[in-house]
Amino acid sequence: AWDDSLDRVADRLRRIFTAAQGTSTFVNLDMEEYHDLELTIAAFTRVLDEQPYRADEAGIVLQAYLPDSFPALQRLVEWAGQRRRAGGGEIKIRLVKGANLAMEKVDAAMHGWEQAPYPTKADTDANYKRCIDWVLTPERTEAVRVGIGSHNLLDVAWAHLLADARGVADRVEIEMLQGMAPSEARTVRDERGRVLLYTPVVAPQDFDVAIGYLFRRLEENSAEDNFLRILGQLQPGTASFDVIAKDWRRSLAARWEAETGRRRSLDRSRPYEPVGVAPFANEPDTDPTSAANRQWALDAIAAGAGSLATPVTTEIEVVDRVVDAARRAQRGWAALAASERRRTLRAVADELARRRGDLLAAMVHEAAKTIAQADPEISEAVDFARYYADRALELESDAAAFDPLGVVAVVPPWNFPVAIPAGGVFAALAAGNAAILKPAPETPRCAEIVAECCRSAGVPTDVMAFVRTPDDDVGRRLVTTVDGVILTGSLDTADLFRSWKPDLRLFAETSGKNALVITPSADLDLAVADLVQSAFGHAGQKCSAASLAICVGDVYESPRFRRQLVDAVESLVIGPVVDPATVVGPTVGTNPRLERALTTLDPGEEWLVAPQRRDGAEHLWSPGIRTGVAPGSWFHLTECFGPVLGLIPARDLDEAIAIQDASPYGLTGGIHTLDPREVATWLDRVEVGNAYVNRVITGAVVQRQPFGGWKQSSVGPGAKAGGPNYVRQLGVWRPDAEGDAERDDERWLAAALASDEHWWAVEFAVDHDPTGLFCEANVFRYRPLPRVGLRAGRDARPVEMARVRAAAARCGVPVVESTVDDETDADFAARLPSLGVERVRVVGSVDDAVRAAAMAARVHLADAPVTADGRVELLHYLREQSVSRTLHRFGNLVSGG
């Protein structure tokens, strides 16, 4: 993987070999995951070639379900022979068919890669026999002892006979898992004289780890096509025996025909092949198991070290010229057919993918992102271009007409300096707007490459402008002269923008204070792994990062939980992001909140792991974990944006949910539990836009997990980035061409209500999972707002009021109603903060006093025209939610998540 290195693994191996020297311990390296194969072999051979360990004997395991295993076997045998002839010790190679197929399938599906193991059991069986046939010769076993790890008695018998026939029986050992086939193991022992039985050995307090291992082996051995599953039915002369024998002979005959070498073909060093206009599919991340890909990344980082962005634009006059030019160019862009905008944006996606290396380098050098964090972000940017391109085709309706806003400024953050600016720009363009991209001051080159890709793909320069401005009056001029702003940043920044212009059309994803609930029913190993990844990926500088773990019941004091957590955190590699082994790099600057979180404990809090400034670097900190965080305390409610995690105890799940929902923000949240009832309770009550079950709470993928929060984590209409409604909100939906004077109100209202019923049935009342992954449910759903305000202005029409009341009722949302006949705009403005709503549907017009009051109360005014289109109107009363839920344990599907 990106976050491991040969030096680091070799160092661990040296410590193991040193501890084993002078004892009866035999070190045997086993790698369950494909991404560890080449790394393990390289570390194994490197260390055993070093003088202190040259005479040592050790073992290594190869998995025959990997086509890579046969060439790996050949390399190991050649190396072992050379080492032995030079006076070194011998090695043991244990051949197994493979025990991690289920997880390898999950890994491939989640990343869009080819499955690393063979696609069929027949291929695996054939390769297993090829490996045995090839290695069991006197010359190849001169320096190598061979372990035959299998419960398949036909394979064991064949290997036994083959070893005897070739005179190498003393170099072969049969190995079986203790307890899985005891009678068969005794039979083999009686025939062979010896069988090696293996079993997990752990400390008493970690006994559940051994149970987990044995459970996975039991699931594997009870799989439909596994030999042990049907062993009890086998008798010579029966139909079952004949089928097994036929399959076995077929695999023996095919043992030299199965493919060898890597199955995965993704190679970033090769020229990119454009996708063009094709059905949407998520762009695959770079596969770090490929040596070519790893070298590609290092070369890209080295080549991009000195790349700089264009100079800062400092004059207000320049901003005015850019906005004016964009406004003129936008009309021509909007006049294009939606299919043409789609084609152009699809071409932009191909350009982004072609320049993946440039984007990777810019993120590493400007944004202090590790390779492992930066590469998926490029995939996300590519996905945004393709997904939003397709959404451009959906801006047509029989009941409403769509008008783009005009010129949209995109103001992204520095922590996701490629995907977020790309997503904002592409959504604006897909809707027919012109876009002006103002990059974060810390990461201008990242955004500039996005702009360059747009131009190379044919987006007119004035339609997609790139403008660097400081965050001063020049930036304010840009924000206040455009027709809409897409912001990703702090809630304070959103408030500032709206204070400049109360009627600003602002679409903002703001802050988050995100928690992962862990109950006593959780698998603590998996929970800790996901918690650490969620808390400290990109040094905790994600708005979605888990900065709180709410520990239910005895989880909080569990020695096992704390030991696992401390070990996981202290094992993270801290260092410069140009090193592929680095997991936690430096923060991009600091702020008073982060400084306090890293250095100061509040009453009752203690450091479980104290953060430390590393190597005198101002912004490089090791992660910290603080315990004793109290509900309602500063750390509970404050977003700190850095590598600090707090642990909060909760008596039960009800209290945990209350603690989680007490935050004014509602961006992401998660739960780890194997109890389906706890999952159902949590999903019904948690107040977050992105909810995660038994997985990490970061890393949202376009379409798979549309991203955006509730409460103060969102400003504006609230459509989620990467979801079906994001492009639709970047314009104004108005009644169709039929003039108001000619409209039959009764017929229009009936049509509107019919439209509501249709869209409620097919869109809003149903769960959507367009990705369809077998191993993870990703449900996009709509949840009714607790209540909404309804304000009728002076020019509100009764039929429109009836229409919005009916829409709210269809969604099951209570309405707090106010009309100009009941109270003036000034009176309503004064009362608005006490309404207890986060959204007010406006029919007709309101004055600036209402807008100012709404801004101060952080209430969204939904003042779009009232249309008869239920797809448009019902969205005003609903919140979008993404629920991502792991459907497997260690690759094996389970019911209830």
mmCIF file with all atom_site columns, C-alpha atoms in Angstrom, residues 719-833:
data_model
loop_
_atom_site.group_PDB
_atom_site.id
_atom_site.type_symbol
_atom_site.label_atom_id
_atom_site.label_alt_id
_atom_site.label_comp_id
_atom_site.label_asym_id
_atom_site.label_entity_id
_atom_site.label_seq_id
_atom_site.pdbx_PDB_ins_code
_atom_site.Cartn_x
_atom_site.Cartn_y
_atom_site.Cartn_z
_atom_site.occupancy
_atom_site.B_iso_or_equiv
_atom_site.pdbx_formal_charge
_atom_site.auth_seq_id
_atom_site.auth_comp_id
_atom_site.auth_asym_id
_atom_site.auth_atom_id
_atom_site.pdbx_PDB_model_num
ATOM 1   C CA . ALA A 1 719 ? -28.585 19.550 -2.092  1.00 0.00 ? 719 ALA A CA 1
ATOM 2   C CA . LYS A 1 720 ? -25.679 17.132 -1.616  1.00 0.00 ? 720 LYS A CA 1
ATOM 3   C CA . ALA A 1 721 ? -22.542 17.319 -3.744  1.00 0.00 ? 721 ALA A CA 1
ATOM 4   C CA . GLY A 1 722 ? -22.287 14.340 -6.058  1.00 0.00 ? 722 GLY A CA 1
ATOM 5   C CA . GLY A 1 723 ? -26.010 13.714 -5.765  1.00 0.00 ? 723 GLY A CA 1
ATOM 6   C CA . PRO A 1 724 ? -28.981 13.949 -8.134  1.00 0.00 ? 724 PRO A CA 1
ATOM 7   C CA . ASN A 1 725 ? -30.145 17.437 -7.103  1.00 0.00 ? 725 ASN A CA 1
ATOM 8   C CA . TYR A 1 726 ? -26.929 19.439 -6.894  1.00 0.00 ? 726 TYR A CA 1
ATOM 9   C CA . VAL A 1 727 ? -26.972 20.740 -10.473 1.00 0.00 ? 727 VAL A CA 1
ATOM 10  C CA . ARG A 1 728 ? -30.723 21.386 -10.308 1.00 0.00 ? 728 ARG A CA 1
ATOM 11  C CA . GLN A 1 729 ? -30.296 23.939 -7.496  1.00 0.00 ? 729 GLN A CA 1
ATOM 12  C CA . LEU A 1 730 ? -27.893 26.147 -9.499  1.00 0.00 ? 730 LEU A CA 1
ATOM 13  C CA . GLY A 1 731 ? -30.641 27.963 -11.326 1.00 0.00 ? 731 GLY A CA 1
ATOM 14  C CA . VAL A 1 732 ? -34.192 29.184 -10.951 1.00 0.00 ? 732 VAL A CA 1
ATOM 15  C CA . TRP A 1 733 ? -37.147 26.948 -11.706 1.00 0.00 ? 733 TRP A CA 1
ATOM 16  C CA . ARG A 1 734 ? -40.089 29.038 -12.832 1.00 0.00 ? 734 ARG A CA 1
ATOM 17  C CA . PRO A 1 735 ? -43.624 28.216 -14.054 1.00 0.00 ? 735 PRO A CA 1
ATOM 18  C CA . ASP A 1 736 ? -43.781 27.011 -17.628 1.00 0.00 ? 736 ASP A CA 1
ATOM 19  C CA . ALA A 1 737 ? -44.434 29.303 -20.567 1.00 0.00 ? 737 ALA A CA 1
ATOM 20  C CA . GLU A 1 738 ? -48.193 29.476 -19.972 1.00 0.00 ? 738 GLU A CA 1
ATOM 21  C CA . GLY A 1 739 ? -48.883 33.052 -18.828 1.00 0.00 ? 739 GLY A CA 1
ATOM 22  C CA . ASP A 1 740 ? -50.315 33.734 -15.393 1.00 0.00 ? 740 ASP A CA 1
ATOM 23  C CA . ALA A 1 741 ? -53.297 35.541 -16.842 1.00 0.00 ? 741 ALA A CA 1
ATOM 24  C CA . GLU A 1 742 ? -54.193 32.567 -18.996 1.00 0.00 ? 742 GLU A CA 1
ATOM 25  C CA . ARG A 1 743 ? -53.672 29.947 -16.307 1.00 0.00 ? 743 ARG A CA 1
ATOM 26  C CA . ASP A 1 744 ? -56.623 28.031 -14.965 1.00 0.00 ? 744 ASP A CA 1
ATOM 27  C CA . ASP A 1 745 ? -55.814 27.956 -11.255 1.00 0.00 ? 745 ASP A CA 1
ATOM 28  C CA . GLU A 1 746 ? -57.953 24.946 -10.480 1.00 0.00 ? 746 GLU A CA 1
ATOM 29  C CA . ARG A 1 747 ? -56.501 22.877 -13.291 1.00 0.00 ? 747 ARG A CA 1
ATOM 30  C CA . TRP A 1 748 ? -52.966 24.068 -12.469 1.00 0.00 ? 748 TRP A CA 1
ATOM 31  C CA . LEU A 1 749 ? -53.346 23.099 -8.805  1.00 0.00 ? 749 LEU A CA 1
ATOM 32  C CA . ALA A 1 750 ? -54.713 19.678 -9.722  1.00 0.00 ? 750 ALA A CA 1
ATOM 33  C CA . ALA A 1 751 ? -51.767 19.119 -12.044 1.00 0.00 ? 751 ALA A CA 1
ATOM 34  C CA . ALA A 1 752 ? -49.367 20.190 -9.280  1.00 0.00 ? 752 ALA A CA 1
ATOM 35  C CA . LEU A 1 753 ? -50.877 17.781 -6.769  1.00 0.00 ? 753 LEU A CA 1
ATOM 36  C CA . ALA A 1 754 ? -50.744 14.957 -9.310  1.00 0.00 ? 754 ALA A CA 1
ATOM 37  C CA . SER A 1 755 ? -47.107 15.774 -9.965  1.00 0.00 ? 755 SER A CA 1
ATOM 38  C CA . ASP A 1 756 ? -46.422 15.680 -6.227  1.00 0.00 ? 756 ASP A CA 1
ATOM 39  C CA . GLU A 1 757 ? -47.954 12.222 -5.938  1.00 0.00 ? 757 GLU A CA 1
ATOM 40  C CA . HIS A 1 758 ? -45.922 10.955 -8.872  1.00 0.00 ? 758 HIS A CA 1
ATOM 41  C CA . TRP A 1 759 ? -42.576 12.257 -7.649  1.00 0.00 ? 759 TRP A CA 1
ATOM 42  C CA . TRP A 1 760 ? -43.309 11.228 -4.087  1.00 0.00 ? 760 TRP A CA 1
ATOM 43  C CA . ALA A 1 761 ? -43.838 7.673  -5.245  1.00 0.00 ? 761 ALA A CA 1
ATOM 44  C CA . VAL A 1 762 ? -40.864 7.354  -7.601  1.00 0.00 ? 762 VAL A CA 1
ATOM 45  C CA . GLU A 1 763 ? -38.268 9.666  -6.023  1.00 0.00 ? 763 GLU A CA 1
ATOM 46  C CA . PHE A 1 764 ? -38.848 10.994 -2.531  1.00 0.00 ? 764 PHE A CA 1
ATOM 47  C CA . ALA A 1 765 ? -40.539 8.140  -0.658  1.00 0.00 ? 765 ALA A CA 1
ATOM 48  C CA . VAL A 1 766 ? -38.128 5.439  -1.807  1.00 0.00 ? 766 VAL A CA 1
ATOM 49  C CA . ASP A 1 767 ? -34.508 4.607  -1.047  1.00 0.00 ? 767 ASP A CA 1
ATOM 50  C CA . HIS A 1 768 ? -32.033 4.773  -3.912  1.00 0.00 ? 768 HIS A CA 1
ATOM 51  C CA . ASP A 1 769 ? -28.823 2.773  -4.300  1.00 0.00 ? 769 ASP A CA 1
ATOM 52  C CA . PRO A 1 770 ? -27.677 3.292  -7.891  1.00 0.00 ? 770 PRO A CA 1
ATOM 53  C CA . THR A 1 771 ? -24.211 1.892  -7.237  1.00 0.00 ? 771 THR A CA 1
ATOM 54  C CA . GLY A 1 772 ? -25.429 -1.591 -6.360  1.00 0.00 ? 772 GLY A CA 1
ATOM 55  C CA . LEU A 1 773 ? -22.265 -2.852 -4.648  1.00 0.00 ? 773 LEU A CA 1
ATOM 56  C CA . PHE A 1 774 ? -22.646 -6.366 -3.284  1.00 0.00 ? 774 PHE A CA 1
ATOM 57  C CA . CYS A 1 775 ? -20.532 -5.595 -0.210  1.00 0.00 ? 775 CYS A CA 1
ATOM 58  C CA . GLU A 1 776 ? -21.813 -2.164 0.796   1.00 0.00 ? 776 GLU A CA 1
ATOM 59  C CA . ALA A 1 777 ? -25.260 -0.585 0.780   1.00 0.00 ? 777 ALA A CA 1
ATOM 60  C CA . ASN A 1 778 ? -25.194 3.084  -0.216  1.00 0.00 ? 778 ASN A CA 1
ATOM 61  C CA . VAL A 1 779 ? -28.694 4.422  0.194   1.00 0.00 ? 779 VAL A CA 1
ATOM 62  C CA . PHE A 1 780 ? -29.644 7.936  -0.810  1.00 0.00 ? 780 PHE A CA 1
ATOM 63  C CA . ARG A 1 781 ? -32.889 8.939  0.866   1.00 0.00 ? 781 ARG A CA 1
ATOM 64  C CA . TYR A 1 782 ? -35.032 11.952 1.763   1.00 0.00 ? 782 TYR A CA 1
ATOM 65  C CA . ARG A 1 783 ? -36.068 12.803 5.306   1.00 0.00 ? 783 ARG A CA 1
ATOM 66  C CA . PRO A 1 784 ? -38.771 15.356 6.184   1.00 0.00 ? 784 PRO A CA 1
ATOM 67  C CA . LEU A 1 785 ? -37.705 18.536 7.915   1.00 0.00 ? 785 LEU A CA 1
ATOM 68  C CA . PRO A 1 786 ? -39.011 18.780 11.514  1.00 0.00 ? 786 PRO A CA 1
ATOM 69  C CA . ARG A 1 787 ? -40.997 21.858 10.470  1.00 0.00 ? 787 ARG A CA 1
ATOM 70  C CA . VAL A 1 788 ? -40.822 24.724 8.002   1.00 0.00 ? 788 VAL A CA 1
ATOM 71  C CA . GLY A 1 789 ? -41.949 28.317 8.027   1.00 0.00 ? 789 GLY A CA 1
ATOM 72  C CA . LEU A 1 790 ? -44.298 29.655 5.353   1.00 0.00 ? 790 LEU A CA 1
ATOM 73  C CA . ARG A 1 791 ? -44.310 33.379 4.662   1.00 0.00 ? 791 ARG A CA 1
ATOM 74  C CA . ALA A 1 792 ? -46.796 34.911 2.237   1.00 0.00 ? 792 ALA A CA 1
ATOM 75  C CA . GLY A 1 793 ? -45.718 38.251 0.853   1.00 0.00 ? 793 GLY A CA 1
ATOM 76  C CA . ARG A 1 794 ? -47.901 41.050 -0.476  1.00 0.00 ? 794 ARG A CA 1
ATOM 77  C CA . ASP A 1 795 ? -48.040 39.554 -3.970  1.00 0.00 ? 795 ASP A CA 1
ATOM 78  C CA . ALA A 1 796 ? -48.627 35.945 -2.938  1.00 0.00 ? 796 ALA A CA 1
ATOM 79  C CA . ARG A 1 797 ? -51.437 34.242 -4.849  1.00 0.00 ? 797 ARG A CA 1
ATOM 80  C CA . PRO A 1 798 ? -53.931 32.086 -2.933  1.00 0.00 ? 798 PRO A CA 1
ATOM 81  C CA . VAL A 1 799 ? -53.515 29.183 -5.357  1.00 0.00 ? 799 VAL A CA 1
ATOM 82  C CA . GLU A 1 800 ? -49.757 29.201 -4.764  1.00 0.00 ? 800 GLU A CA 1
ATOM 83  C CA . MET A 1 801 ? -50.286 29.171 -1.017  1.00 0.00 ? 801 MET A CA 1
ATOM 84  C CA . ALA A 1 802 ? -52.618 26.195 -1.407  1.00 0.00 ? 802 ALA A CA 1
ATOM 85  C CA . ARG A 1 803 ? -50.044 24.503 -3.575  1.00 0.00 ? 803 ARG A CA 1
ATOM 86  C CA . VAL A 1 804 ? -47.152 24.838 -1.069  1.00 0.00 ? 804 VAL A CA 1
ATOM 87  C CA . ARG A 1 805 ? -49.365 23.802 1.858   1.00 0.00 ? 805 ARG A CA 1
ATOM 88  C CA . ALA A 1 806 ? -50.259 20.650 -0.042  1.00 0.00 ? 806 ALA A CA 1
ATOM 89  C CA . ALA A 1 807 ? -46.602 19.976 -0.873  1.00 0.00 ? 807 ALA A CA 1
ATOM 90  C CA . ALA A 1 808 ? -45.594 20.305 2.779   1.00 0.00 ? 808 ALA A CA 1
ATOM 91  C CA . ALA A 1 809 ? -48.435 18.008 3.789   1.00 0.00 ? 809 ALA A CA 1
ATOM 92  C CA . ARG A 1 810 ? -47.404 15.451 1.180   1.00 0.00 ? 810 ARG A CA 1
ATOM 93  C CA . CYS A 1 811 ? -43.962 15.375 2.829   1.00 0.00 ? 811 CYS A CA 1
ATOM 94  C CA . GLY A 1 812 ? -45.462 15.161 6.302   1.00 0.00 ? 812 GLY A CA 1
ATOM 95  C CA . VAL A 1 813 ? -43.921 18.447 7.424   1.00 0.00 ? 813 VAL A CA 1
ATOM 96  C CA . PRO A 1 814 ? -45.727 20.813 9.862   1.00 0.00 ? 814 PRO A CA 1
ATOM 97  C CA . VAL A 1 815 ? -45.924 24.408 8.702   1.00 0.00 ? 815 VAL A CA 1
ATOM 98  C CA . VAL A 1 816 ? -45.571 27.575 10.774  1.00 0.00 ? 816 VAL A CA 1
ATOM 99  C CA . GLU A 1 817 ? -47.497 30.050 8.653   1.00 0.00 ? 817 GLU A CA 1
ATOM 100 C CA . SER A 1 818 ? -47.289 33.845 8.450   1.00 0.00 ? 818 SER A CA 1
ATOM 101 C CA . THR A 1 819 ? -48.956 36.210 5.998   1.00 0.00 ? 819 THR A CA 1
ATOM 102 C CA . VAL A 1 820 ? -48.572 39.898 5.365   1.00 0.00 ? 820 VAL A CA 1
ATOM 103 C CA . ASP A 1 821 ? -52.180 40.337 6.468   1.00 0.00 ? 821 ASP A CA 1
ATOM 104 C CA . ASP A 1 822 ? -51.319 38.951 9.919   1.00 0.00 ? 822 ASP A CA 1
ATOM 105 C CA . GLU A 1 823 ? -47.983 40.681 10.514  1.00 0.00 ? 823 GLU A CA 1
ATOM 106 C CA . THR A 1 824 ? -45.686 43.062 8.738   1.00 0.00 ? 824 THR A CA 1
ATOM 107 C CA . ASP A 1 825 ? -42.340 42.045 7.328   1.00 0.00 ? 825 ASP A CA 1
ATOM 108 C CA . ALA A 1 826 ? -40.715 43.834 10.269  1.00 0.00 ? 826 ALA A CA 1
ATOM 109 C CA . ASP A 1 827 ? -42.818 41.923 12.803  1.00 0.00 ? 827 ASP A CA 1
ATOM 110 C CA . PHE A 1 828 ? -42.135 38.634 11.042  1.00 0.00 ? 828 PHE A CA 1
ATOM 111 C CA . ALA A 1 829 ? -38.439 39.426 10.932  1.00 0.00 ? 829 ALA A CA 1
ATOM 112 C CA . ALA A 1 830 ? -38.454 40.002 14.677  1.00 0.00 ? 830 ALA A CA 1
ATOM 113 C CA . ARG A 1 831 ? -40.294 36.735 15.323  1.00 0.00 ? 831 ARG A CA 1
ATOM 114 C CA . LEU A 1 832 ? -38.356 34.609 12.842  1.00 0.00 ? 832 LEU A CA 1
ATOM 115 C CA . PRO A 1 833 ? -35.527 33.487 15.193  1.00 0.00 ? 833 PRO A CA 1
#
